[in-house]
Amino acid sequence: MTNERRVLVHPDKQALAGSVAARFITKTLDILDDLGSANIVLTGGSMGSGVLAAVNESAARDTLDWSRIHFWWGDERWLPAGDAERNDQQAFDALLSHIDIPAGNIHQFPASDGPLDLDQAADSYAAELAAHAEEGAELPRLDITFLGVGPDGHIASLFPHRSGIQVNDRTVIAVRDSPKPPAERLSLTRPVLNHSDRVWMVLAGSDKAPALGLALAGASRDEVPVGGIKGRKRTVFFVDRDAAAEVPEALIAPSY
């Protein structure tokens, strides 16, 4: 299997969310059949939640054995548990509270109203990742990692011209200088994202087109962090027509 970035274009946000949801169910069924379990990394934002809501609305939702699926997050806002702006709360609202999944399969980042400070929270999540890895490894197998892409090209909470995108000696970092509020966040690092077998980036809107075009044209990860992300087996950009405006025609795939 070649590992190259491909772009799948959809007519609008609704079609985009529905298509990604269907592919998620189909691919996760395959992963469960082949490997017995699945580790999925979730993202926030309107499209991240939209895909999960489309999974929840799918007639095929309960063909998945949710007890064999573990959910993680690429990043989280340092806010109190249950805050509507937290990525995990958005995921619960869209999907997780509607399915039969063991609480131990849902790996949330610590919250700001808990007993840990920001640095301790980063260490705690790193330890949880390691606890689910094979012996001697720092990370579990990551089967599908969902990522959104900001208009500036940021992914997770790794932003342009910030040190986070350059960190390669930690799996989880505390972020204190996010240009998007809140300033304090937790994030997986680039090596963890690139450890994923499949990276699925879901983005919509004309404001995302310049960053996507730059990333696919080879812009540096420091300038456009998404340019430094590539899954080990496959990297796919699922986009709507507006976000695809600056994508080279040769990279647009007619099908998966």
PDB file of N, CA and C in Angstrom, residues 83-159:
ATOM      1  N   ASP A  83     -17.598  21.192  30.430  1.00  0.00           N
ATOM      2  CA  ASP A  83     -17.719  22.464  29.720  1.00  0.00           C
ATOM      3  C   ASP A  83     -18.057  22.195  28.252  1.00  0.00           C
ATOM      4  N   ALA A  84     -18.994  22.953  27.719  1.00  0.00           N
ATOM      5  CA  ALA A  84     -19.460  22.730  26.347  1.00  0.00           C
ATOM      6  C   ALA A  84     -18.365  22.975  25.313  1.00  0.00           C
ATOM      7  N   GLU A  85     -17.301  23.689  25.689  1.00  0.00           N
ATOM      8  CA  GLU A  85     -16.213  23.960  24.758  1.00  0.00           C
ATOM      9  C   GLU A  85     -15.157  22.863  24.751  1.00  0.00           C
ATOM     10  N   ARG A  86     -15.249  21.921  25.668  1.00  0.00           N
ATOM     11  CA  ARG A  86     -14.290  20.814  25.670  1.00  0.00           C
ATOM     12  C   ARG A  86     -14.600  19.838  24.533  1.00  0.00           C
ATOM     13  N   ASN A  87     -13.548  19.339  23.904  1.00  0.00           N
ATOM     14  CA  ASN A  87     -13.742  18.389  22.813  1.00  0.00           C
ATOM     15  C   ASN A  87     -14.435  17.120  23.283  1.00  0.00           C
ATOM     16  N   ASP A  88     -14.099  16.663  24.497  1.00  0.00           N
ATOM     17  CA  ASP A  88     -14.718  15.421  24.961  1.00  0.00           C
ATOM     18  C   ASP A  88     -16.214  15.597  25.191  1.00  0.00           C
ATOM     19  N   GLN A  89     -16.624  16.749  25.701  1.00  0.00           N
ATOM     20  CA  GLN A  89     -18.049  16.966  25.923  1.00  0.00           C
ATOM     21  C   GLN A  89     -18.808  17.008  24.603  1.00  0.00           C
ATOM     22  N   GLN A  90     -18.211  17.626  23.594  1.00  0.00           N
ATOM     23  CA  GLN A  90     -18.847  17.655  22.280  1.00  0.00           C
ATOM     24  C   GLN A  90     -18.994  16.247  21.710  1.00  0.00           C
ATOM     25  N   ALA A  91     -17.997  15.392  21.965  1.00  0.00           N
ATOM     26  CA  ALA A  91     -18.073  14.010  21.492  1.00  0.00           C
ATOM     27  C   ALA A  91     -19.145  13.225  22.233  1.00  0.00           C
ATOM     28  N   PHE A  92     -19.252  13.461  23.542  1.00  0.00           N
ATOM     29  CA  PHE A  92     -20.313  12.809  24.308  1.00  0.00           C
ATOM     30  C   PHE A  92     -21.683  13.222  23.778  1.00  0.00           C
ATOM     31  N   ASP A  93     -21.864  14.515  23.541  1.00  0.00           N
ATOM     32  CA  ASP A  93     -23.155  14.998  23.065  1.00  0.00           C
ATOM     33  C   ASP A  93     -23.501  14.403  21.698  1.00  0.00           C
ATOM     34  N   ALA A  94     -22.489  14.292  20.823  1.00  0.00           N
ATOM     35  CA  ALA A  94     -22.740  13.848  19.450  1.00  0.00           C
ATOM     36  C   ALA A  94     -22.895  12.338  19.339  1.00  0.00           C
ATOM     37  N   LEU A  95     -22.122  11.564  20.131  1.00  0.00           N
ATOM     38  CA  LEU A  95     -22.112  10.116  19.935  1.00  0.00           C
ATOM     39  C   LEU A  95     -21.961   9.313  21.221  1.00  0.00           C
ATOM     40  N   LEU A  96     -20.967   9.640  22.037  1.00  0.00           N
ATOM     41  CA  LEU A  96     -20.547   8.704  23.081  1.00  0.00           C
ATOM     42  C   LEU A  96     -21.615   8.427  24.125  1.00  0.00           C
ATOM     43  N   SER A  97     -22.466   9.400  24.395  1.00  0.00           N
ATOM     44  CA  SER A  97     -23.526   9.177  25.373  1.00  0.00           C
ATOM     45  C   SER A  97     -24.676   8.355  24.801  1.00  0.00           C
ATOM     46  N   HIS A  98     -24.623   8.056  23.504  1.00  0.00           N
ATOM     47  CA  HIS A  98     -25.722   7.337  22.841  1.00  0.00           C
ATOM     48  C   HIS A  98     -25.386   5.875  22.556  1.00  0.00           C
ATOM     49  N   ILE A  99     -24.161   5.453  22.834  1.00  0.00           N
ATOM     50  CA  ILE A  99     -23.750   4.095  22.491  1.00  0.00           C
ATOM     51  C   ILE A  99     -23.402   3.323  23.751  1.00  0.00           C
ATOM     52  N   ASP A 100     -23.390   2.002  23.607  1.00  0.00           N
ATOM     53  CA  ASP A 100     -23.091   1.120  24.732  1.00  0.00           C
ATOM     54  C   ASP A 100     -21.596   0.845  24.745  1.00  0.00           C
ATOM     55  N   ILE A 101     -20.866   1.675  25.463  1.00  0.00           N
ATOM     56  CA  ILE A 101     -19.408   1.567  25.496  1.00  0.00           C
ATOM     57  C   ILE A 101     -18.941   1.639  26.944  1.00  0.00           C
ATOM     58  N   PRO A 102     -18.028   0.777  27.366  1.00  0.00           N
ATOM     59  CA  PRO A 102     -17.535   0.836  28.740  1.00  0.00           C
ATOM     60  C   PRO A 102     -16.837   2.162  29.031  1.00  0.00           C
ATOM     61  N   ALA A 103     -17.053   2.688  30.226  1.00  0.00           N
ATOM     62  CA  ALA A 103     -16.431   3.961  30.599  1.00  0.00           C
ATOM     63  C   ALA A 103     -14.908   3.887  30.492  1.00  0.00           C
ATOM     64  N   GLY A 104     -14.348   2.716  30.763  1.00  0.00           N
ATOM     65  CA  GLY A 104     -12.903   2.561  30.701  1.00  0.00           C
ATOM     66  C   GLY A 104     -12.322   2.625  29.305  1.00  0.00           C
ATOM     67  N   ASN A 105     -13.185   2.602  28.289  1.00  0.00           N
ATOM     68  CA  ASN A 105     -12.724   2.704  26.900  1.00  0.00           C
ATOM     69  C   ASN A 105     -12.645   4.150  26.428  1.00  0.00           C
ATOM     70  N   ILE A 106     -13.057   5.071  27.270  1.00  0.00           N
ATOM     71  CA  ILE A 106     -13.081   6.486  26.886  1.00  0.00           C
ATOM     72  C   ILE A 106     -11.981   7.202  27.674  1.00  0.00           C
ATOM     73  N   HIS A 107     -10.962   7.625  26.970  1.00  0.00           N
ATOM     74  CA  HIS A 107      -9.755   8.169  27.592  1.00  0.00           C
ATOM     75  C   HIS A 107      -9.738   9.689  27.425  1.00  0.00           C
ATOM     76  N   GLN A 108     -10.334  10.367  28.393  1.00  0.00           N
ATOM     77  CA  GLN A 108     -10.423  11.825  28.348  1.00  0.00           C
ATOM     78  C   GLN A 108      -9.177  12.459  28.958  1.00  0.00           C
ATOM     79  N   PHE A 109      -8.816  13.609  28.425  1.00  0.00           N
ATOM     80  CA  PHE A 109      -7.780  14.404  29.072  1.00  0.00           C
ATOM     81  C   PHE A 109      -8.293  14.900  30.423  1.00  0.00           C
ATOM     82  N   PRO A 110      -7.403  15.079  31.403  1.00  0.00           N
ATOM     83  CA  PRO A 110      -7.823  15.687  32.664  1.00  0.00           C
ATOM     84  C   PRO A 110      -8.430  17.070  32.439  1.00  0.00           C
ATOM     85  N   ALA A 111      -9.228  17.501  33.420  1.00  0.00           N
ATOM     86  CA  ALA A 111      -9.914  18.792  33.336  1.00  0.00           C
ATOM     87  C   ALA A 111      -9.315  19.784  34.326  1.00  0.00           C
ATOM     88  N   SER A 112      -9.574  21.052  34.078  1.00  0.00           N
ATOM     89  CA  SER A 112      -8.962  22.111  34.887  1.00  0.00           C
ATOM     90  C   SER A 112      -9.497  22.156  36.308  1.00  0.00           C
ATOM     91  N   ASP A 113     -10.673  21.569  36.546  1.00  0.00           N
ATOM     92  CA  ASP A 113     -11.222  21.568  37.904  1.00  0.00           C
ATOM     93  C   ASP A 113     -10.879  20.294  38.659  1.00  0.00           C
ATOM     94  N   GLY A 114      -9.977  19.502  38.119  1.00  0.00           N
ATOM     95  CA  GLY A 114      -9.529  18.293  38.791  1.00  0.00           C
ATOM     96  C   GLY A 114      -8.322  18.574  39.689  1.00  0.00           C
ATOM     97  N   PRO A 115      -7.712  17.513  40.221  1.00  0.00           N
ATOM     98  CA  PRO A 115      -6.625  17.682  41.188  1.00  0.00           C
ATOM     99  C   PRO A 115      -5.268  17.999  40.563  1.00  0.00           C
ATOM    100  N   LEU A 116      -5.139  17.899  39.224  1.00  0.00           N
ATOM    101  CA  LEU A 116      -3.837  18.057  38.580  1.00  0.00           C
ATOM    102  C   LEU A 116      -3.668  19.449  37.991  1.00  0.00           C
ATOM    103  N   ASP A 117      -2.414  19.937  38.002  1.00  0.00           N
ATOM    104  CA  ASP A 117      -2.137  21.158  37.257  1.00  0.00           C
ATOM    105  C   ASP A 117      -1.849  20.772  35.801  1.00  0.00           C
ATOM    106  N   LEU A 118      -1.593  21.765  34.964  1.00  0.00           N
ATOM    107  CA  LEU A 118      -1.505  21.519  33.525  1.00  0.00           C
ATOM    108  C   LEU A 118      -0.365  20.561  33.183  1.00  0.00           C
ATOM    109  N   ASP A 119       0.788  20.751  33.781  1.00  0.00           N
ATOM    110  CA  ASP A 119       1.922  19.874  33.493  1.00  0.00           C
ATOM    111  C   ASP A 119       1.666  18.458  33.997  1.00  0.00           C
ATOM    112  N   GLN A 120       1.091  18.344  35.178  1.00  0.00           N
ATOM    113  CA  GLN A 120       0.756  17.020  35.708  1.00  0.00           C
ATOM    114  C   GLN A 120      -0.276  16.327  34.823  1.00  0.00           C
ATOM    115  N   ALA A 121      -1.199  17.110  34.284  1.00  0.00           N
ATOM    116  CA  ALA A 121      -2.218  16.546  33.408  1.00  0.00           C
ATOM    117  C   ALA A 121      -1.587  15.972  32.141  1.00  0.00           C
ATOM    118  N   ALA A 122      -0.599  16.673  31.578  1.00  0.00           N
ATOM    119  CA  ALA A 122       0.099  16.162  30.392  1.00  0.00           C
ATOM    120  C   ALA A 122       0.812  14.854  30.720  1.00  0.00           C
ATOM    121  N   ASP A 123       1.493  14.818  31.868  1.00  0.00           N
ATOM    122  CA  ASP A 123       2.192  13.593  32.276  1.00  0.00           C
ATOM    123  C   ASP A 123       1.198  12.452  32.502  1.00  0.00           C
ATOM    124  N   SER A 124       0.040  12.770  33.065  1.00  0.00           N
ATOM    125  CA  SER A 124      -0.975  11.750  33.345  1.00  0.00           C
ATOM    126  C   SER A 124      -1.491  11.120  32.057  1.00  0.00           C
ATOM    127  N   TYR A 125      -1.736  11.946  31.049  1.00  0.00           N
ATOM    128  CA  TYR A 125      -2.253  11.394  29.786  1.00  0.00           C
ATOM    129  C   TYR A 125      -1.176  10.589  29.077  1.00  0.00           C
ATOM    130  N   ALA A 126       0.067  11.042  29.158  1.00  0.00           N
ATOM    131  CA  ALA A 126       1.166  10.269  28.582  1.00  0.00           C
ATOM    132  C   ALA A 126       1.257   8.900  29.241  1.00  0.00           C
ATOM    133  N   ALA A 127       1.072   8.871  30.563  1.00  0.00           N
ATOM    134  CA  ALA A 127       1.114   7.601  31.285  1.00  0.00           C
ATOM    135  C   ALA A 127      -0.043   6.694  30.887  1.00  0.00           C
ATOM    136  N   GLU A 128      -1.211   7.278  30.630  1.00  0.00           N
ATOM    137  CA  GLU A 128      -2.353   6.469  30.222  1.00  0.00           C
ATOM    138  C   GLU A 128      -2.129   5.866  28.838  1.00  0.00           C
ATOM    139  N   LEU A 129      -1.560   6.636  27.938  1.00  0.00           N
ATOM    140  CA  LEU A 129      -1.209   6.089  26.627  1.00  0.00           C
ATOM    141  C   LEU A 129      -0.238   4.917  26.781  1.00  0.00           C
ATOM    142  N   ALA A 130       0.787   5.113  27.598  1.00  0.00           N
ATOM    143  CA  ALA A 130       1.790   4.067  27.789  1.00  0.00           C
ATOM    144  C   ALA A 130       1.187   2.818  28.418  1.00  0.00           C
ATOM    145  N   ALA A 131       0.217   3.024  29.311  1.00  0.00           N
ATOM    146  CA  ALA A 131      -0.404   1.888  29.998  1.00  0.00           C
ATOM    147  C   ALA A 131      -1.173   0.995  29.028  1.00  0.00           C
ATOM    148  N   HIS A 132      -1.573   1.541  27.882  1.00  0.00           N
ATOM    149  CA  HIS A 132      -2.329   0.767  26.899  1.00  0.00           C
ATOM    150  C   HIS A 132      -1.457   0.343  25.711  1.00  0.00           C
ATOM    151  N   ALA A 133      -0.160   0.554  25.836  1.00  0.00           N
ATOM    152  CA  ALA A 133       0.781   0.140  24.794  1.00  0.00           C
ATOM    153  C   ALA A 133       1.277  -1.270  25.068  1.00  0.00           C
ATOM    154  N   GLU A 134       1.833  -1.885  24.037  1.00  0.00           N
ATOM    155  CA  GLU A 134       2.494  -3.162  24.243  1.00  0.00           C
ATOM    156  C   GLU A 134       3.727  -2.954  25.115  1.00  0.00           C
ATOM    157  N   GLU A 135       4.172  -4.006  25.764  1.00  0.00           N
ATOM    158  CA  GLU A 135       5.280  -3.898  26.703  1.00  0.00           C
ATOM    159  C   GLU A 135       6.503  -3.275  26.035  1.00  0.00           C
ATOM    160  N   GLY A 136       7.044  -2.255  26.703  1.00  0.00           N
ATOM    161  CA  GLY A 136       8.226  -1.576  26.193  1.00  0.00           C
ATOM    162  C   GLY A 136       7.944  -0.413  25.271  1.00  0.00           C
ATOM    163  N   ALA A 137       6.674  -0.211  24.906  1.00  0.00           N
ATOM    164  CA  ALA A 137       6.315   0.884  23.994  1.00  0.00           C
ATOM    165  C   ALA A 137       5.674   2.035  24.770  1.00  0.00           C
ATOM    166  N   GLU A 138       5.705   3.220  24.180  1.00  0.00           N
ATOM    167  CA  GLU A 138       5.092   4.398  24.798  1.00  0.00           C
ATOM    168  C   GLU A 138       3.654   4.604  24.370  1.00  0.00           C
ATOM    169  N   LEU A 139       3.289   3.987  23.248  1.00  0.00           N
ATOM    170  CA  LEU A 139       1.994   4.279  22.647  1.00  0.00           C
ATOM    171  C   LEU A 139       1.267   3.007  22.258  1.00  0.00           C
ATOM    172  N   PRO A 140      -0.062   3.014  22.381  1.00  0.00           N
ATOM    173  CA  PRO A 140      -0.836   1.921  21.797  1.00  0.00           C
ATOM    174  C   PRO A 140      -0.849   2.045  20.277  1.00  0.00           C
ATOM    175  N   ARG A 141      -1.264   0.995  19.603  1.00  0.00           N
ATOM    176  CA  ARG A 141      -1.507   1.109  18.166  1.00  0.00           C
ATOM    177  C   ARG A 141      -2.656   2.089  17.963  1.00  0.00           C
ATOM    178  N   LEU A 142      -2.459   3.079  17.114  1.00  0.00           N
ATOM    179  CA  LEU A 142      -3.510   4.049  16.811  1.00  0.00           C
ATOM    180  C   LEU A 142      -4.009   3.761  15.401  1.00  0.00           C
ATOM    181  N   ASP A 143      -5.260   3.357  15.300  1.00  0.00           N
ATOM    182  CA  ASP A 143      -5.784   2.880  14.024  1.00  0.00           C
ATOM    183  C   ASP A 143      -6.289   3.999  13.122  1.00  0.00           C
ATOM    184  N   ILE A 144      -7.065   4.915  13.690  1.00  0.00           N
ATOM    185  CA  ILE A 144      -7.559   6.068  12.934  1.00  0.00           C
ATOM    186  C   ILE A 144      -7.427   7.293  13.825  1.00  0.00           C
ATOM    187  N   THR A 145      -6.781   8.320  13.319  1.00  0.00           N
ATOM    188  CA  THR A 145      -6.704   9.596  14.020  1.00  0.00           C
ATOM    189  C   THR A 145      -7.418  10.653  13.199  1.00  0.00           C
ATOM    190  N   PHE A 146      -8.481  11.196  13.758  1.00  0.00           N
ATOM    191  CA  PHE A 146      -9.192  12.308  13.137  1.00  0.00           C
ATOM    192  C   PHE A 146      -8.504  13.620  13.519  1.00  0.00           C
ATOM    193  N   LEU A 147      -8.352  14.500  12.560  1.00  0.00           N
ATOM    194  CA  LEU A 147      -7.815  15.824  12.823  1.00  0.00           C
ATOM    195  C   LEU A 147      -8.616  16.868  12.060  1.00  0.00           C
ATOM    196  N   GLY A 148      -8.874  17.980  12.721  1.00  0.00           N
ATOM    197  CA  GLY A 148      -9.335  19.167  12.022  1.00  0.00           C
ATOM    198  C   GLY A 148      -8.118  19.992  11.633  1.00  0.00           C
ATOM    199  N   VAL A 149      -8.329  20.957  10.779  1.00  0.00           N
ATOM    200  CA  VAL A 149      -7.250  21.839  10.337  1.00  0.00           C
ATOM    201  C   VAL A 149      -7.751  23.266  10.441  1.00  0.00           C
ATOM    202  N   GLY A 150      -7.007  24.101  11.156  1.00  0.00           N
ATOM    203  CA  GLY A 150      -7.405  25.491  11.299  1.00  0.00           C
ATOM    204  C   GLY A 150      -7.061  26.305  10.065  1.00  0.00           C
ATOM    205  N   PRO A 151      -7.636  27.497   9.930  1.00  0.00           N
ATOM    206  CA  PRO A 151      -7.293  28.367   8.797  1.00  0.00           C
ATOM    207  C   PRO A 151      -5.802  28.701   8.737  1.00  0.00           C
ATOM    208  N   ASP A 152      -5.121  28.631   9.902  1.00  0.00           N
ATOM    209  CA  ASP A 152      -3.682  28.876   9.944  1.00  0.00           C
ATOM    210  C   ASP A 152      -2.866  27.605   9.729  1.00  0.00           C
ATOM    211  N   GLY A 153      -3.557  26.482   9.498  1.00  0.00           N
ATOM    212  CA  GLY A 153      -2.865  25.222   9.282  1.00  0.00           C
ATOM    213  C   GLY A 153      -2.548  24.454  10.542  1.00  0.00           C
ATOM    214  N   HIS A 154      -3.067  24.884  11.700  1.00  0.00           N
ATOM    215  CA  HIS A 154      -2.763  24.140  12.931  1.00  0.00           C
ATOM    216  C   HIS A 154      -3.563  22.841  12.987  1.00  0.00           C
ATOM    217  N   ILE A 155      -2.984  21.866  13.683  1.00  0.00           N
ATOM    218  CA  ILE A 155      -3.659  20.599  13.935  1.00  0.00           C
ATOM    219  C   ILE A 155      -3.494  20.281  15.421  1.00  0.00           C
ATOM    220  N   ALA A 156      -4.513  19.597  15.988  1.00  0.00           N
ATOM    221  CA  ALA A 156      -4.571  19.414  17.441  1.00  0.00           C
ATOM    222  C   ALA A 156      -4.353  20.799  18.064  1.00  0.00           C
ATOM    223  N   SER A 157      -3.462  20.925  19.042  1.00  0.00           N
ATOM    224  CA  SER A 157      -3.121  22.264  19.534  1.00  0.00           C
ATOM    225  C   SER A 157      -1.653  22.565  19.251  1.00  0.00           C
ATOM    226  N   LEU A 158      -1.252  22.223  18.035  1.00  0.00           N
ATOM    227  CA  LEU A 158       0.095  22.507  17.538  1.00  0.00           C
ATOM    228  C   LEU A 158      -0.030  23.609  16.496  1.00  0.00           C
ATOM    229  N   PHE A 159       0.472  24.799  16.854  1.00  0.00           N
ATOM    230  CA  PHE A 159       0.226  26.001  16.058  1.00  0.00           C
ATOM    231  C   PHE A 159       1.475  26.469  15.319  1.00  0.00           C
TER     232      PHE A 159
END
